[in-house]
PDB file of N, CA and C in Angstrom:
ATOM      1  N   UNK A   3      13.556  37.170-121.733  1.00 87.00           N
ATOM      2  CA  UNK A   3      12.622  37.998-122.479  1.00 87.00           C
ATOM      3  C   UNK A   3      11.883  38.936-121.529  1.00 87.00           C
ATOM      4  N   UNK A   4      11.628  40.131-121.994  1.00 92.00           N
ATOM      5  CA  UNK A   4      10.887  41.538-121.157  1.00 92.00           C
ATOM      6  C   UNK A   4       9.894  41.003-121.338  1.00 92.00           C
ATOM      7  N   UNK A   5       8.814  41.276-120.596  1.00 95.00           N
ATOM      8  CA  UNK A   5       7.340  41.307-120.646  1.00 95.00           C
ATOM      9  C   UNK A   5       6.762  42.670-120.675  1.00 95.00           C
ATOM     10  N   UNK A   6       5.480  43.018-121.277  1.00 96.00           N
ATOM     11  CA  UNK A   6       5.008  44.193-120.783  1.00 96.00           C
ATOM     12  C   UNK A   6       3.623  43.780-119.569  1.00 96.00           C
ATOM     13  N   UNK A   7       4.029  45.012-118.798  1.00 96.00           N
ATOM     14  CA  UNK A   7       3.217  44.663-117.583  1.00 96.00           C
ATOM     15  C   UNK A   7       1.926  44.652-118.558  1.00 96.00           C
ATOM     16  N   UNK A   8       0.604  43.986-118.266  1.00 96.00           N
ATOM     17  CA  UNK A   8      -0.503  44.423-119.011  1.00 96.00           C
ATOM     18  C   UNK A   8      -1.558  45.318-118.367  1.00 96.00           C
ATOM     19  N   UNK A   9      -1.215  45.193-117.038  1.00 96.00           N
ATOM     20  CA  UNK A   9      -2.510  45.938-116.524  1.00 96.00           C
ATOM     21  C   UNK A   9      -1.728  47.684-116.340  1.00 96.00           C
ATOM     22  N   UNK A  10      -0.632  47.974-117.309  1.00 96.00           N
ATOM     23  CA  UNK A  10       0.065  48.890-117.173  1.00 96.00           C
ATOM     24  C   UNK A  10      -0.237  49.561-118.723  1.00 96.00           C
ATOM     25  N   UNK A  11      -0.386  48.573-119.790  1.00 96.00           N
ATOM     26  CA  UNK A  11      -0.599  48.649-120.781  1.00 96.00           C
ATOM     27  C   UNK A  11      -2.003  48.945-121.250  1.00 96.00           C
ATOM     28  N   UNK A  12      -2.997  48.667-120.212  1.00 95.00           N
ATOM     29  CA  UNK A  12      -4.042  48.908-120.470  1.00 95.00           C
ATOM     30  C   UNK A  12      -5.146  50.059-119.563  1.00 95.00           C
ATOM     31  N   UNK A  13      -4.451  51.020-119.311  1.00 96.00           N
ATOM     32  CA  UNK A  13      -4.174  51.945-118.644  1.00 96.00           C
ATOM     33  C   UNK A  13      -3.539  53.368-119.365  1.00 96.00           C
ATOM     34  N   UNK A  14      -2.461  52.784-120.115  1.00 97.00           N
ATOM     35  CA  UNK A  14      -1.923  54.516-120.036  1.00 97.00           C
ATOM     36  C   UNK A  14      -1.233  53.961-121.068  1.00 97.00           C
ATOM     37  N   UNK A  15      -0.582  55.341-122.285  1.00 95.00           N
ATOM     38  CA  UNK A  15      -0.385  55.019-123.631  1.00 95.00           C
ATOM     39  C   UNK A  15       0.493  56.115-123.644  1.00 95.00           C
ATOM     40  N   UNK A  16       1.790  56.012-124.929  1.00 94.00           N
ATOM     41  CA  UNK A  16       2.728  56.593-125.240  1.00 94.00           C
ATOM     42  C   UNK A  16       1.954  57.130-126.507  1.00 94.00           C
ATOM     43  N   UNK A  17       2.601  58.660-126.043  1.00 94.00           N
ATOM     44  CA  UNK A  17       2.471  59.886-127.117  1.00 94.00           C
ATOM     45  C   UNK A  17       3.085  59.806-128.062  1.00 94.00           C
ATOM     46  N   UNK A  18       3.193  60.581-129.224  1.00 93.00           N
ATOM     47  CA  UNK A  18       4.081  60.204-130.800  1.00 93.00           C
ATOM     48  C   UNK A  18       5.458  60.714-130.159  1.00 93.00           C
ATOM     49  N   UNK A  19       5.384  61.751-128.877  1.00 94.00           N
ATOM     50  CA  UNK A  19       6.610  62.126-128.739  1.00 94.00           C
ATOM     51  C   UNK A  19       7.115  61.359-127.115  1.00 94.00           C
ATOM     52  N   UNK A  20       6.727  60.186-126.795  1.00 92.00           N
ATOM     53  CA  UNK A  20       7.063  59.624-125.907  1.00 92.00           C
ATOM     54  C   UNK A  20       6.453  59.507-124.454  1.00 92.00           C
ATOM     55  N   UNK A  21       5.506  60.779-124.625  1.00 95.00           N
ATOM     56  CA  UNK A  21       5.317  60.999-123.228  1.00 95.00           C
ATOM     57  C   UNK A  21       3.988  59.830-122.670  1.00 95.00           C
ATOM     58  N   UNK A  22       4.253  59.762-121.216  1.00 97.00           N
ATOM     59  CA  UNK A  22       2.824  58.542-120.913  1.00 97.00           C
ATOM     60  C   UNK A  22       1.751  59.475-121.229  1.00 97.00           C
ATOM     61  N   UNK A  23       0.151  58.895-121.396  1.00 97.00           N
ATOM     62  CA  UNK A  23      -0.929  59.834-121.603  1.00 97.00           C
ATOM     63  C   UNK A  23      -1.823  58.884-120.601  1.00 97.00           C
ATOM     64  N   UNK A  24      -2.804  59.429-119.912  1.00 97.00           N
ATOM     65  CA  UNK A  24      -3.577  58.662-118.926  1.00 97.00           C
ATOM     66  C   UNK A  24      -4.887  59.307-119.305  1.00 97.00           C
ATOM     67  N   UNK A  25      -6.029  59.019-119.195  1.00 97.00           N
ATOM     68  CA  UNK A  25      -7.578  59.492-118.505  1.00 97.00           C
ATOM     69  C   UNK A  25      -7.917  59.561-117.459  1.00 97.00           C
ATOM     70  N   UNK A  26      -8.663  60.627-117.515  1.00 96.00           N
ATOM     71  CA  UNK A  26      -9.288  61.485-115.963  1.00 96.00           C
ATOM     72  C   UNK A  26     -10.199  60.334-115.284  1.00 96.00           C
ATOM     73  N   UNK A  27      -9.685  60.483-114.291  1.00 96.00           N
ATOM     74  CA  UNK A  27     -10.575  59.058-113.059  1.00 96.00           C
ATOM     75  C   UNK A  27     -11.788  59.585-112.935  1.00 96.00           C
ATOM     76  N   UNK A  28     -13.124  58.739-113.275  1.00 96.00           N
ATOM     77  CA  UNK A  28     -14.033  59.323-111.980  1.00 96.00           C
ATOM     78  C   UNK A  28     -15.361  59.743-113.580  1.00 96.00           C
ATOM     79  N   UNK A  29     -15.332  59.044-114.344  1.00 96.00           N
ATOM     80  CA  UNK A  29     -15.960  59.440-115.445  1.00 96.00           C
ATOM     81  C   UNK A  29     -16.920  58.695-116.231  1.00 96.00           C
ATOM     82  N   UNK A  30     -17.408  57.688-115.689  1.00 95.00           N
ATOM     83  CA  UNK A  30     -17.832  56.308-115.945  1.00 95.00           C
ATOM     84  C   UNK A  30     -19.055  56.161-115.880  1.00 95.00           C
ATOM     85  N   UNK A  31     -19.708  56.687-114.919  1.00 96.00           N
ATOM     86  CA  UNK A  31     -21.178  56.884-114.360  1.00 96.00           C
ATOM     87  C   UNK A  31     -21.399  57.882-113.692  1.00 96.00           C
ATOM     88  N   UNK A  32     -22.826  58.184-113.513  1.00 97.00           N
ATOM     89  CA  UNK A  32     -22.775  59.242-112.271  1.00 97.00           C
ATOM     90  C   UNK A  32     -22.739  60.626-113.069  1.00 97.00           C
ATOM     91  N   UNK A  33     -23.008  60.435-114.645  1.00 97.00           N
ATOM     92  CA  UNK A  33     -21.913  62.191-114.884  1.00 97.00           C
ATOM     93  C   UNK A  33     -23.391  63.135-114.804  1.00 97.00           C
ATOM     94  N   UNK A  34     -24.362  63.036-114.876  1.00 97.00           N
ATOM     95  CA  UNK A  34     -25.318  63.593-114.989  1.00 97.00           C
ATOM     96  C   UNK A  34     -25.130  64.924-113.474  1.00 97.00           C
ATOM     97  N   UNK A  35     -24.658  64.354-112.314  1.00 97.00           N
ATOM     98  CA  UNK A  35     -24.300  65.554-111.820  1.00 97.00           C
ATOM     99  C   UNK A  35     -22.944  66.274-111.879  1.00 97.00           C
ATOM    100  N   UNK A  36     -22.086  65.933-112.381  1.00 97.00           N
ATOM    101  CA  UNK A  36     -21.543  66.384-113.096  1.00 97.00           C
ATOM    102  C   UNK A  36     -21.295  67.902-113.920  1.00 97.00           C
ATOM    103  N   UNK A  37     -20.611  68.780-113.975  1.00 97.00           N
ATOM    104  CA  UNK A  37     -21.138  69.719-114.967  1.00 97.00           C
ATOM    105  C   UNK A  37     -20.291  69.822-116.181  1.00 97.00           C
ATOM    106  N   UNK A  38     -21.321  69.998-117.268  1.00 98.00           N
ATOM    107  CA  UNK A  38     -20.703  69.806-118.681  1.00 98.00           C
ATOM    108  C   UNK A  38     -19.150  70.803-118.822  1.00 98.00           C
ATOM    109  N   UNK A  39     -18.879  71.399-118.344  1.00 97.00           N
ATOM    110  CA  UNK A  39     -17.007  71.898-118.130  1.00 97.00           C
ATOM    111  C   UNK A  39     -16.220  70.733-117.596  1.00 97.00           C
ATOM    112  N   UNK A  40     -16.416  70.270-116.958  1.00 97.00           N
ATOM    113  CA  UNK A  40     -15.726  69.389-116.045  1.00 97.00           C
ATOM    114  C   UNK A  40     -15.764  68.492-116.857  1.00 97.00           C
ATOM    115  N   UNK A  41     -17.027  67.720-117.556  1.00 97.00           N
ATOM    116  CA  UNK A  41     -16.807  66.771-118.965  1.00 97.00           C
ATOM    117  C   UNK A  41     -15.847  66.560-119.962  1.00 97.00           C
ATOM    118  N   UNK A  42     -16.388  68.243-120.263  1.00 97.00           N
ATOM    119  CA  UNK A  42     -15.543  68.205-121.648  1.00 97.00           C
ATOM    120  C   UNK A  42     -13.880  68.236-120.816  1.00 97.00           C
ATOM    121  N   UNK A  43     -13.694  69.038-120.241  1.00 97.00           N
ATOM    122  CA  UNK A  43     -11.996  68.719-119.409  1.00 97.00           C
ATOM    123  C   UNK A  43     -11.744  67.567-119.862  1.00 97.00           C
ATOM    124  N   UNK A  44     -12.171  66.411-119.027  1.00 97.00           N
ATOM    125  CA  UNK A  44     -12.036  65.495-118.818  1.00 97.00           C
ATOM    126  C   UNK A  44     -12.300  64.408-120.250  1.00 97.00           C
ATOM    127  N   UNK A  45     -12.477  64.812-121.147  1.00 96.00           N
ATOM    128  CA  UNK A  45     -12.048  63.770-122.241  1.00 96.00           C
ATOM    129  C   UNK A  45     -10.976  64.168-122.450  1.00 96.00           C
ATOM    130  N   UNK A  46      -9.955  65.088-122.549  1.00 95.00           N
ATOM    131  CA  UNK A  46      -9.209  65.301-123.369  1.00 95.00           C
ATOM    132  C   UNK A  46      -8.258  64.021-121.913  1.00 95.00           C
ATOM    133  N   UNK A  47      -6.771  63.671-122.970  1.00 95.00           N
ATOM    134  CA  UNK A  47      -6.217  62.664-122.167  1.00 95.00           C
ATOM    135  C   UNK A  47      -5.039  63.940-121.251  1.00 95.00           C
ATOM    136  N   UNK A  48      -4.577  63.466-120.061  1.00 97.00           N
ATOM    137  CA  UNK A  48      -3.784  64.004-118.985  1.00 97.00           C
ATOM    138  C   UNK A  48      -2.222  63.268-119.192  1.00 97.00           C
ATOM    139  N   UNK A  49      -1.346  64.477-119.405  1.00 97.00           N
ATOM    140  CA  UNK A  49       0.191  63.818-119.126  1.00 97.00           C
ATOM    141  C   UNK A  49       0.369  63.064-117.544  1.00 97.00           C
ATOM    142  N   UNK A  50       1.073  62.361-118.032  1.00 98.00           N
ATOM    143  CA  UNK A  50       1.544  61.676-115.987  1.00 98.00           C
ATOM    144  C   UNK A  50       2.842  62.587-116.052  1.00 98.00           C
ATOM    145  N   UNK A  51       2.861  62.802-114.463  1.00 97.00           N
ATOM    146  CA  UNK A  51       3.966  63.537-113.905  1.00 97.00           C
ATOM    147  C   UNK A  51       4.931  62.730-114.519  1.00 97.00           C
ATOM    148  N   UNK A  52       6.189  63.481-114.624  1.00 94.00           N
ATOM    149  CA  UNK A  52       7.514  62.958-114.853  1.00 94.00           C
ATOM    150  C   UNK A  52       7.894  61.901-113.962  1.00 94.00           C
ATOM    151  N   UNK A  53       7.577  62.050-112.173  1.00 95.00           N
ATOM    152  CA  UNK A  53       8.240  61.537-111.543  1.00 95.00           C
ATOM    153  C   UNK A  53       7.395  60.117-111.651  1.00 95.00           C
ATOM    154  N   UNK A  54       6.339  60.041-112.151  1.00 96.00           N
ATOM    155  CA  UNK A  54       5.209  58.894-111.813  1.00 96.00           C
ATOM    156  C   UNK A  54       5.995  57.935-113.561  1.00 96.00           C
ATOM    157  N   UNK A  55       5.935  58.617-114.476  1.00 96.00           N
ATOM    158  CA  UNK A  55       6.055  58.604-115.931  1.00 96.00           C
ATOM    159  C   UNK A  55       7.198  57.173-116.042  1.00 96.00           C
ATOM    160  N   UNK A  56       8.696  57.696-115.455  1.00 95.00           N
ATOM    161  CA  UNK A  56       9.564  56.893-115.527  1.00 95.00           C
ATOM    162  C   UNK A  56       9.396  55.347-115.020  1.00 95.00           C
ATOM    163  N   UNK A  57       8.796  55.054-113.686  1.00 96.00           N
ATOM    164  CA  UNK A  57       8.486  53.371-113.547  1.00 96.00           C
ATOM    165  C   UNK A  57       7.448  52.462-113.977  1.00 96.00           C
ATOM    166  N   UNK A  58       7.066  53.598-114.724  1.00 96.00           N
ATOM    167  CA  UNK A  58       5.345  53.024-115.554  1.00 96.00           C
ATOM    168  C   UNK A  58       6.045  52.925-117.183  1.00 96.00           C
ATOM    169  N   UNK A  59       7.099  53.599-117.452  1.00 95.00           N
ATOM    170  CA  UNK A  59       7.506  52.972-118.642  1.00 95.00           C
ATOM    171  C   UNK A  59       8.463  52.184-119.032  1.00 95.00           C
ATOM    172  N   UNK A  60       9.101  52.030-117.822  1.00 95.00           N
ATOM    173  CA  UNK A  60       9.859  50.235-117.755  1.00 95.00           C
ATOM    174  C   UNK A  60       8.869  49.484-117.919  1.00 95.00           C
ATOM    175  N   UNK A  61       7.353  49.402-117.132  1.00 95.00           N
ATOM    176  CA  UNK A  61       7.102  48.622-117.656  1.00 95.00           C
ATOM    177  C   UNK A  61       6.504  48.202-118.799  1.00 95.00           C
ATOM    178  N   UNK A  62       6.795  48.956-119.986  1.00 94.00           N
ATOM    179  CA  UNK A  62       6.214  48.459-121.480  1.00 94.00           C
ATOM    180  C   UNK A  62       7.510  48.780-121.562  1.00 94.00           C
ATOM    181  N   UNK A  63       8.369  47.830-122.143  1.00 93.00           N
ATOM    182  CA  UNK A  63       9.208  47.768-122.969  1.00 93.00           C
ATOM    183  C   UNK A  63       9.781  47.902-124.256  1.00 93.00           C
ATOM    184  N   UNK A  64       8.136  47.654-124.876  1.00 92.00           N
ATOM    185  CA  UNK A  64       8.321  47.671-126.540  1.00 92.00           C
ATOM    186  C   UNK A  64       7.669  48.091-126.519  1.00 92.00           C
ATOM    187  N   UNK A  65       6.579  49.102-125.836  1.00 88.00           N
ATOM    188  CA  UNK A  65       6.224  50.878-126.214  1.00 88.00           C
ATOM    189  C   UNK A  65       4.734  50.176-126.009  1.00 88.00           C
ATOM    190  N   UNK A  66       3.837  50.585-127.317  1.00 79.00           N
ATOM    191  CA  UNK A  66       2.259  50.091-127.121  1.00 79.00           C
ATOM    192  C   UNK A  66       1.923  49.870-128.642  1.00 79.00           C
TER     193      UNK A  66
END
């Protein structure tokens, strides 16, 4: 039986059209210096590179 990695699963998520989706690092605390552009950027979610994409989705097997 496959496992899905979990700390892989709880991290980064498949798009309706397959692709991995991740969040911007670095967003947690601290935002007050920060500037509100860089915020709003940063909610929206980030594709992973292709080359990163492929060994991060072996490990979910049965998607999310």
């Amino acid at each position: 039986m496959q496992k899905t990695k979990k700390s892989v699963a709880k991290r980064f998520k498949l798009s309706a059209k397959g692709k991995l989706m991740r969040r911007t690092p670095g967003f947690r605390h601290l935002l007050g210096s920060k500037s509100t552009k860089s915020k709003r950027r940063a909610s929206r979610d980030k594709q992973v590179a292709e080359g990163h994409a492929e060994p991060l989705k072996r490990c979910l097997p049965y998607g999310l």
